[in-house]
CSV table of N, CA and C in Angstrom, one decimal:
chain,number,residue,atom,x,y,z
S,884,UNK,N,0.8,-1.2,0.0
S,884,UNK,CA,0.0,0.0,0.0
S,884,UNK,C,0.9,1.3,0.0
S,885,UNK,N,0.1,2.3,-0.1
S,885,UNK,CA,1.3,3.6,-0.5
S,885,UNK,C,1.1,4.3,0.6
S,886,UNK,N,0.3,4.2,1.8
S,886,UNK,CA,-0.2,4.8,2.9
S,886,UNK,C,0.4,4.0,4.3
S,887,UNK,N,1.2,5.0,4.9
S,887,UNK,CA,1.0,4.2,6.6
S,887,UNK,C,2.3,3.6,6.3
S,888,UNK,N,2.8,3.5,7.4
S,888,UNK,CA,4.3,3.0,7.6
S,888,UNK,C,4.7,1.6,7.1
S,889,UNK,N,6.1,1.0,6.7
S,889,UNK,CA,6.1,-0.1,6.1
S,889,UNK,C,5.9,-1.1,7.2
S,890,UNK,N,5.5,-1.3,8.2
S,890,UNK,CA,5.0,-2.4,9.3
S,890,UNK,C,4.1,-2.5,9.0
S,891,UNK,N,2.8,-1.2,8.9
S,891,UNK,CA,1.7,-1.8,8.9
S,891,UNK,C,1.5,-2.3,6.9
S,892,UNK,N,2.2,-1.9,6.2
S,892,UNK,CA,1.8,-2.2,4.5
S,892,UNK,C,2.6,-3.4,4.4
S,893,UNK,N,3.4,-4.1,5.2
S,893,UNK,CA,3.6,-5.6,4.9
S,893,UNK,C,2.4,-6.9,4.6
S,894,UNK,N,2.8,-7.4,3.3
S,894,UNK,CA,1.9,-8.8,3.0
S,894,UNK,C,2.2,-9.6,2.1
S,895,UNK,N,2.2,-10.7,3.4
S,895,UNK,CA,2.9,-11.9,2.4
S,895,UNK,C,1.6,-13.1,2.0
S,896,UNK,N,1.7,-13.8,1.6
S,896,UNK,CA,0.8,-14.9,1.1
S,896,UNK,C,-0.3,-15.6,2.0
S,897,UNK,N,1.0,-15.4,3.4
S,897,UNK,CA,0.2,-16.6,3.7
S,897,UNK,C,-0.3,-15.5,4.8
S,898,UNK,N,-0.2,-14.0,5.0
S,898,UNK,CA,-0.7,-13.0,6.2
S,898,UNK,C,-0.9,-12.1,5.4
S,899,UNK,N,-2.3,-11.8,4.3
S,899,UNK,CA,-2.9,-10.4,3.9
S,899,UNK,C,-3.5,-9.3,4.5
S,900,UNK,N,-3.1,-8.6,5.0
S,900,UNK,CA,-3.2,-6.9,5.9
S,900,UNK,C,-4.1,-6.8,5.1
S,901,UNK,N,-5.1,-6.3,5.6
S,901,UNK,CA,-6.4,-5.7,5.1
S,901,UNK,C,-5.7,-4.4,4.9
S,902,UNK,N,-6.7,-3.2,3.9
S,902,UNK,CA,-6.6,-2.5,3.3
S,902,UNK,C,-7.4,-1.6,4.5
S,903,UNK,N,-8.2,-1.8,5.8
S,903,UNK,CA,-8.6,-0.8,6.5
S,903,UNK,C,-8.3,-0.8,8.0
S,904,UNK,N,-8.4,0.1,9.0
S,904,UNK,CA,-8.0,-0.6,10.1
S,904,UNK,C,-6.2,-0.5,10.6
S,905,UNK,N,-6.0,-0.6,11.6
S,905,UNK,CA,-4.7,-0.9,12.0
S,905,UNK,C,-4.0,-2.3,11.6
S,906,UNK,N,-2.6,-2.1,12.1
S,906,UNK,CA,-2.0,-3.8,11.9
S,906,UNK,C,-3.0,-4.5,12.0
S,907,UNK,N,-3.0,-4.7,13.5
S,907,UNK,CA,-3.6,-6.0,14.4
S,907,UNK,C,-5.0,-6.0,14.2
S,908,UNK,N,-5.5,-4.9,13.2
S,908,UNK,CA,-7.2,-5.0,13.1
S,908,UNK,C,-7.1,-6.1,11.7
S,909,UNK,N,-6.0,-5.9,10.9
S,909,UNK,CA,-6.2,-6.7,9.7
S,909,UNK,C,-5.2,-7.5,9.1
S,910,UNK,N,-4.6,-8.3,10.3
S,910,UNK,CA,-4.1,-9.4,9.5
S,910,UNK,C,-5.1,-10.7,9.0
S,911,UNK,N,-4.9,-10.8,8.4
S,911,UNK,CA,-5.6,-12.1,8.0
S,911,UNK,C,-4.7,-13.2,7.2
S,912,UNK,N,-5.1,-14.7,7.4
S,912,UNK,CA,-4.2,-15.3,6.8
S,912,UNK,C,-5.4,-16.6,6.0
S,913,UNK,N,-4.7,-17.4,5.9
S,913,UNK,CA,-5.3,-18.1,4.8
S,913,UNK,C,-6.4,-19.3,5.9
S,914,UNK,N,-5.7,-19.6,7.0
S,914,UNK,CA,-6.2,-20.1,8.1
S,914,UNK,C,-7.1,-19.5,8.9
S,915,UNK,N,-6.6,-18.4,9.4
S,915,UNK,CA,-7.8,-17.6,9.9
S,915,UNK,C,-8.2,-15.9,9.1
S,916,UNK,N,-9.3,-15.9,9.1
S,916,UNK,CA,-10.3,-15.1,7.9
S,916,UNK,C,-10.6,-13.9,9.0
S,917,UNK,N,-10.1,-12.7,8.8
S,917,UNK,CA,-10.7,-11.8,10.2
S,917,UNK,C,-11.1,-10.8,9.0
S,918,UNK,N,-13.0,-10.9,9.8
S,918,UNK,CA,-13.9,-10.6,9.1
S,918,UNK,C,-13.7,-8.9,8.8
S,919,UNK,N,-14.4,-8.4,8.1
S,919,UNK,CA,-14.1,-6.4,7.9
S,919,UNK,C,-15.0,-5.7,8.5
S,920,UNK,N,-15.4,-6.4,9.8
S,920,UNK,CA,-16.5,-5.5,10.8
S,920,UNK,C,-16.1,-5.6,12.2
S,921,UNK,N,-16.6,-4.5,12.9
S,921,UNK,CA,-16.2,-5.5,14.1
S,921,UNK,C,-14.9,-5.1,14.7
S,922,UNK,N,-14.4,-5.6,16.1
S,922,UNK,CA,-13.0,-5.6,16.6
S,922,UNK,C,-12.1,-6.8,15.9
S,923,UNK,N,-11.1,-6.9,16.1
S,923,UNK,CA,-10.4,-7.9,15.9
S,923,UNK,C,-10.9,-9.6,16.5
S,924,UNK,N,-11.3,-9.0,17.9
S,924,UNK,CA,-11.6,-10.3,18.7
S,924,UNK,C,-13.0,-11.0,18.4
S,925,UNK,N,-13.6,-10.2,17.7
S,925,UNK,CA,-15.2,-10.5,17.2
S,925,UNK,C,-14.8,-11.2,15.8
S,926,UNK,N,-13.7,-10.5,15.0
S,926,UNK,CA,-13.7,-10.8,14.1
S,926,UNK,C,-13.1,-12.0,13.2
S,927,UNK,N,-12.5,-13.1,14.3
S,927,UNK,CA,-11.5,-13.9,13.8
S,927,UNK,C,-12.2,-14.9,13.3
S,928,UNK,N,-11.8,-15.9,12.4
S,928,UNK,CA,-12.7,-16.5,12.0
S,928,UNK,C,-11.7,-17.1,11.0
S,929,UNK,N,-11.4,-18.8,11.8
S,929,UNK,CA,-10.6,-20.2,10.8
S,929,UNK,C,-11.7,-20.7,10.3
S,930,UNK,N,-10.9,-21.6,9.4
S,930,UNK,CA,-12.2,-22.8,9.0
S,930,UNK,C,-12.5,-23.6,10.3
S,931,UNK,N,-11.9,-23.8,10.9
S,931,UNK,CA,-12.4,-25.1,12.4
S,931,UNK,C,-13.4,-24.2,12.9
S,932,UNK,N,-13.5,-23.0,13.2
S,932,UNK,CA,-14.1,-21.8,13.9
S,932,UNK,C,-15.0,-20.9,13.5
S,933,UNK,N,-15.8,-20.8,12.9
S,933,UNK,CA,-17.0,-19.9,12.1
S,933,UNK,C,-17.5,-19.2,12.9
S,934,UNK,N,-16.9,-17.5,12.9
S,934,UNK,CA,-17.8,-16.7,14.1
S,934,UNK,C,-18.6,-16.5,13.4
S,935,UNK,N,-20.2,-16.2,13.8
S,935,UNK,CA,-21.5,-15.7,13.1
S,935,UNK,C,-21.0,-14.0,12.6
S,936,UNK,N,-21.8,-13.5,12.2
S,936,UNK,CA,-21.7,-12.2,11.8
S,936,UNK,C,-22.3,-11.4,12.7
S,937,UNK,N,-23.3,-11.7,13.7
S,937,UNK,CA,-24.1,-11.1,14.8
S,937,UNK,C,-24.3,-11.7,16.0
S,938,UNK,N,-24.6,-10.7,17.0
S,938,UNK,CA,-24.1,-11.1,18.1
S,938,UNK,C,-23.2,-10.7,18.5
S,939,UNK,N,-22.5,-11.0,20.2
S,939,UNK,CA,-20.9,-11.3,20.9
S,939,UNK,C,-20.5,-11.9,20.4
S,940,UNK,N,-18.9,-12.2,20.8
S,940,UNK,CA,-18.1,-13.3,20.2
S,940,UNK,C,-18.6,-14.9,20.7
S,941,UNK,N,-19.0,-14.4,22.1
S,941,UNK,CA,-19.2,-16.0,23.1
S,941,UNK,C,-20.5,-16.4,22.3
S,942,UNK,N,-21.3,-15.3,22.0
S,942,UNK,CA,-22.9,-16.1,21.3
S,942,UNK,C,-22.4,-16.5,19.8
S,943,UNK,N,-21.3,-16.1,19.1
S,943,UNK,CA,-21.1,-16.5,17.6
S,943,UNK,C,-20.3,-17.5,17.5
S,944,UNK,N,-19.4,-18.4,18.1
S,944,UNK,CA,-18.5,-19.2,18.3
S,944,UNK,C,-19.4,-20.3,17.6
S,945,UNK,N,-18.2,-20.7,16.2
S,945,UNK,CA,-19.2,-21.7,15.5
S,945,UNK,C,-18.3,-22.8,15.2
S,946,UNK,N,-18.1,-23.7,15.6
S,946,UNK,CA,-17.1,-24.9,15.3
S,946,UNK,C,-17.7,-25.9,14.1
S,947,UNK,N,-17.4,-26.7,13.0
S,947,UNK,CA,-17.9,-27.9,12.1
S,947,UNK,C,-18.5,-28.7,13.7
S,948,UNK,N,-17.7,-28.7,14.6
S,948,UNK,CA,-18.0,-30.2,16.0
S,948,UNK,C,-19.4,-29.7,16.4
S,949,UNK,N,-19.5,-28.1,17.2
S,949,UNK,CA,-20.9,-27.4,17.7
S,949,UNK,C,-21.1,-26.4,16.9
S,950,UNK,N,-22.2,-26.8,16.6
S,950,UNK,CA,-23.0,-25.1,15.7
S,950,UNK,C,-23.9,-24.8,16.9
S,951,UNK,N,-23.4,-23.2,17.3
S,951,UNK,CA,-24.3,-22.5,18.3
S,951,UNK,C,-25.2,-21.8,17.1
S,952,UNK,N,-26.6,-22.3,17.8
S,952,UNK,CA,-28.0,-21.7,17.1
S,952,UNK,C,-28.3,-20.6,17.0
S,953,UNK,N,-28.5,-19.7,16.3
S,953,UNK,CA,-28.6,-18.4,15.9
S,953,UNK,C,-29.8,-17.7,17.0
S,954,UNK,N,-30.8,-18.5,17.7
S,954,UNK,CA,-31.6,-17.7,19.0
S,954,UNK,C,-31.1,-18.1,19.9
S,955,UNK,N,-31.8,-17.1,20.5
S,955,UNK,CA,-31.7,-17.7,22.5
S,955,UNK,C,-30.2,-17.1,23.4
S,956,UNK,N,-30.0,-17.8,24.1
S,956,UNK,CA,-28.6,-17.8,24.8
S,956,UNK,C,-27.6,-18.8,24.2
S,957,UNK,N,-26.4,-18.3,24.3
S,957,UNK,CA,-25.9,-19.2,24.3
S,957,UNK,C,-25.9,-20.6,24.8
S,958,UNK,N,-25.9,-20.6,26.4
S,958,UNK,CA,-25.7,-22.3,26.5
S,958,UNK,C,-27.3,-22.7,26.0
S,959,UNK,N,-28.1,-22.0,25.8
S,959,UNK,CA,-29.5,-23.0,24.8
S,959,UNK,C,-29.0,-23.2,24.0
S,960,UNK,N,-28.3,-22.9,23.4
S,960,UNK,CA,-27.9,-23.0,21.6
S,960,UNK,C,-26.9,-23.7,21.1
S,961,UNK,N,-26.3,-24.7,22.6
S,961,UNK,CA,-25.2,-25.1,22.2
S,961,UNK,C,-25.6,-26.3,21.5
S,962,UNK,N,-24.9,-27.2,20.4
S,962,UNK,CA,-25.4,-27.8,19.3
S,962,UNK,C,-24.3,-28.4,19.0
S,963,UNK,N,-24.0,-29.8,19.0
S,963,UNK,CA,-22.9,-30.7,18.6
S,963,UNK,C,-23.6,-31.8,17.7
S,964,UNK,N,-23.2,-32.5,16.9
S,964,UNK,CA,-23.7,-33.8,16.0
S,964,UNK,C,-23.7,-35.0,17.2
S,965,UNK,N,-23.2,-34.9,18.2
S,965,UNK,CA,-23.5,-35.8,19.6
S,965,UNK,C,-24.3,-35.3,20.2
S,966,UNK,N,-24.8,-34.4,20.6
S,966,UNK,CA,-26.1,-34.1,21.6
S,966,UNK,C,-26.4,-32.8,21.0
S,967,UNK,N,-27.8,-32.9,20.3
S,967,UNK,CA,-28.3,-31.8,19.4
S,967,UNK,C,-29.6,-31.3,20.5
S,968,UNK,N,-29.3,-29.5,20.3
S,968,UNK,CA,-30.4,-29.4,21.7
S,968,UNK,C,-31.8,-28.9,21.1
S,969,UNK,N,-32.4,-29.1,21.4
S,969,UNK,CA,-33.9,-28.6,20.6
S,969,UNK,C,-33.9,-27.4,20.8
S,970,UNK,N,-34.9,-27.2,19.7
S,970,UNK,CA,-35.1,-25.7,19.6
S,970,UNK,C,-36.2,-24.7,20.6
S,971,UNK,N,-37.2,-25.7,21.2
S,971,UNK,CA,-37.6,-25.1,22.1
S,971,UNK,C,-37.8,-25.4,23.7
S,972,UNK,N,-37.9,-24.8,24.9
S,972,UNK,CA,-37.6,-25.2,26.2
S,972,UNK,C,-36.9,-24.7,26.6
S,973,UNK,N,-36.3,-25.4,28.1
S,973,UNK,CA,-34.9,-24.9,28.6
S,973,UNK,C,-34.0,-25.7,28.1
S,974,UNK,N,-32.6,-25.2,28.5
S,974,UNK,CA,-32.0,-26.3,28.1
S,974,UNK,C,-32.2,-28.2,28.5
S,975,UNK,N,-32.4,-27.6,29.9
S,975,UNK,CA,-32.6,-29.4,30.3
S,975,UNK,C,-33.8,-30.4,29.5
S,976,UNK,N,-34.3,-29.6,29.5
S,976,UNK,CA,-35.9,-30.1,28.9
S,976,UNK,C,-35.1,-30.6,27.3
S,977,UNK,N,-34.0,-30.2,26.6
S,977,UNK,CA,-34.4,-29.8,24.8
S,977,UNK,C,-33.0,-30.7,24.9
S,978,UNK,N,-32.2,-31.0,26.0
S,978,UNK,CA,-30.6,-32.0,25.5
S,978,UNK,C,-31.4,-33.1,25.1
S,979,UNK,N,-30.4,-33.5,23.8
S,979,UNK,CA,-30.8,-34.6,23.0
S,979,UNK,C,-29.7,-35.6,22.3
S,980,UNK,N,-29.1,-36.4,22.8
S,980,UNK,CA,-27.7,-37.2,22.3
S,980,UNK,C,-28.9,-38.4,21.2
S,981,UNK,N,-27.3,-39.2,20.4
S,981,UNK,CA,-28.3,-40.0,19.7
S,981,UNK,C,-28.7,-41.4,20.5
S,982,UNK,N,-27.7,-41.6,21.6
S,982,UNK,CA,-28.0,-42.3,22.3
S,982,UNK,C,-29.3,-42.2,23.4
S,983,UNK,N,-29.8,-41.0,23.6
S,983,UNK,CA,-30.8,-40.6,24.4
S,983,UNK,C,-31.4,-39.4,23.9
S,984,UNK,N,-32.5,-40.0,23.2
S,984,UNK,CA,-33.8,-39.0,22.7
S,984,UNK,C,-34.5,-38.4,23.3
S,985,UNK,N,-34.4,-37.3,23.5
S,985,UNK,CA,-35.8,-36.5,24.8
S,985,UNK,C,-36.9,-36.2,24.0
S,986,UNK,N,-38.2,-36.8,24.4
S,986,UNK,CA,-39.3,-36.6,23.7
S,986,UNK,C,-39.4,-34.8,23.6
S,987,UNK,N,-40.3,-35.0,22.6
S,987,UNK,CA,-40.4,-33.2,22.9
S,987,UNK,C,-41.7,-32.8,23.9
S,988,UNK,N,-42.4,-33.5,24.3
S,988,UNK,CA,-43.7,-33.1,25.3
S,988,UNK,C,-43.3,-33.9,26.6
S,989,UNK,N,-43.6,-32.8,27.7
S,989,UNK,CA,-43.8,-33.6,29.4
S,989,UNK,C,-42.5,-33.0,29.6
S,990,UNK,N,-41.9,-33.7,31.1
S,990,UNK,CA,-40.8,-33.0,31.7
S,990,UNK,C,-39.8,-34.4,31.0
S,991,UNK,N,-38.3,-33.8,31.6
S,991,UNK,CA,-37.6,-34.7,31.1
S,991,UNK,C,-37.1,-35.6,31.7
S,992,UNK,N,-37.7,-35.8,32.9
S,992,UNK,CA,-37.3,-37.1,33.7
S,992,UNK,C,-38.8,-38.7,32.7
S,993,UNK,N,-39.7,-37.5,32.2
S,993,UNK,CA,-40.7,-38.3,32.0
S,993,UNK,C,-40.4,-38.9,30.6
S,994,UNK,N,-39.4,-37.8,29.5
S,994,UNK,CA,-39.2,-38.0,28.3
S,994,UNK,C,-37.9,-38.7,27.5
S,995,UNK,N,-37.1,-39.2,28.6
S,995,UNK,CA,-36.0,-39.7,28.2
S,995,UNK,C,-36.2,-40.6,27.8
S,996,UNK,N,-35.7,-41.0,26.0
S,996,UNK,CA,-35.7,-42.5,25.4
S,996,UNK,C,-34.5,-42.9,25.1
S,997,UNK,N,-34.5,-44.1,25.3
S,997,UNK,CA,-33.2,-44.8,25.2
S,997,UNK,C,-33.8,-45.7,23.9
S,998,UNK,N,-32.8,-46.1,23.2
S,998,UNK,CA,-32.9,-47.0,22.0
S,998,UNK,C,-32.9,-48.5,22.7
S,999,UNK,N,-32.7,-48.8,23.9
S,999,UNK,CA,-32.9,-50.4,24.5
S,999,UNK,C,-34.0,-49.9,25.5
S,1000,UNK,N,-34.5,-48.9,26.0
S,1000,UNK,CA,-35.9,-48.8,27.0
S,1000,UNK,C,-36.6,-47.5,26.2
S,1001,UNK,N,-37.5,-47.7,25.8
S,1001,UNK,CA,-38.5,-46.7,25.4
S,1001,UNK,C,-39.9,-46.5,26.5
S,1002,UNK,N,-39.6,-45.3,26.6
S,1002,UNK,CA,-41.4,-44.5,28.0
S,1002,UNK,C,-42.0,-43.5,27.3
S,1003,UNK,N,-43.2,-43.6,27.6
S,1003,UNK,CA,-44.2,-42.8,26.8
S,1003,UNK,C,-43.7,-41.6,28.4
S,1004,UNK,N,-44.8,-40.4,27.5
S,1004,UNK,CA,-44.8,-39.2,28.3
S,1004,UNK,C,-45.4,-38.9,29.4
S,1005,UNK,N,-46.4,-39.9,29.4
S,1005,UNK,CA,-46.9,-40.2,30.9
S,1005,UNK,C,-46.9,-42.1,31.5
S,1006,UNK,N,-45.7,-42.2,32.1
S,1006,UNK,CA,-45.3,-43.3,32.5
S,1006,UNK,C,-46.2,-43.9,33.6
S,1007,UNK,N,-47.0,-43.3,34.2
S,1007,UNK,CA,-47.9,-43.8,35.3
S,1007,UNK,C,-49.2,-44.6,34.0
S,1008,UNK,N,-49.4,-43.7,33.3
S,1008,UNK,CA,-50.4,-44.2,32.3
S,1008,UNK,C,-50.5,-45.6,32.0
S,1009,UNK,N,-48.4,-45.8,31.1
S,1009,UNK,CA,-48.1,-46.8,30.8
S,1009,UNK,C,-48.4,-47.8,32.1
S,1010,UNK,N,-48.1,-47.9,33.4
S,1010,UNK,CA,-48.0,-48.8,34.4
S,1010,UNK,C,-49.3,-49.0,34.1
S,1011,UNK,N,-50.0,-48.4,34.6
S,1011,UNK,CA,-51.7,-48.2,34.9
S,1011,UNK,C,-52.0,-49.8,33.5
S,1012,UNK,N,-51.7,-49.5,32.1
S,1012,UNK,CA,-51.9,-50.0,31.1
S,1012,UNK,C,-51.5,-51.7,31.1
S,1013,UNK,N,-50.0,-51.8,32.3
S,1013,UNK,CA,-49.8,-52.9,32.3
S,1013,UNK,C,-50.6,-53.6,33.1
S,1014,UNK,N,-50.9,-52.8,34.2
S,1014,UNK,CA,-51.8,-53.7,35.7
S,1014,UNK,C,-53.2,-53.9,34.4
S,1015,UNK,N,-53.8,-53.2,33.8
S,1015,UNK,CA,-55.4,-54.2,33.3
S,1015,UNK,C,-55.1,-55.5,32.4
S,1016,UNK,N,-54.2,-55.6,32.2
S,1016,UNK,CA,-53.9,-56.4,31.2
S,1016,UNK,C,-54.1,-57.6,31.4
């Protein structure tokens, strides 16, 4: 660049200085992508790491492992391919592994399925169902 001291107009291949901003607002490298809004610390963004475009940093924090959900709070929204949380409830109510499926109706002591024990949403019902039998 023709502006600004030669520290900050250094760029090499694998570290491109943005064209706005200070040094530390705009290195970017091929690994990590630091977005053109924003502070530096909102802005960073590898491939392992996907910050959202809105929001804090803590609420945008996007990994390939957890995709945090675009509503709510963070810890609602936390989201892994091992325990995916539903989209509505508290959190306790909405954790969902593949190994243990939370129904989506009743509380969650009532809705936990297991792939070797399956309970309906009103377990007293079920009992009740077995005693006429």
């Amino acid at each position: 660049m023709k502006a600004g001291s030669l520290s900050d107009r250094q760029n090499t291949r694998e570290c491109e200085v943005m064209k706005v901003g200070s040094l530390s607002d705009r290195q970017n490298t091929r690994e990590c992508e630091v977005m053109k809004v924003g502070s530096l610390s909102d802005r960073q963004n590898t491939r392992e790491c996907e910050v959202m475009k809105v929001g804090s940093l803590s609420d945008r924090q996007n990994t390939r492992e957890c995709e945090v959900m675009k509503v709510g709070s963070l810890s609602d929204r936390q989201n892994t391919r091992e325990c995916e949380v539903m989209k509505v409830g508290s959190l306790s109510d909405r954790q969902n592994t593949r190994e243990c499926e939370v129904m989506k109706v009743g509380s969650l002591s009532d809705r936990q399925n297991t792939r070797e024990a399956l309970r309906t949403g009103r377990h007293d019902r079920t009992v009740g169902a077995e005693q006429f039998r």
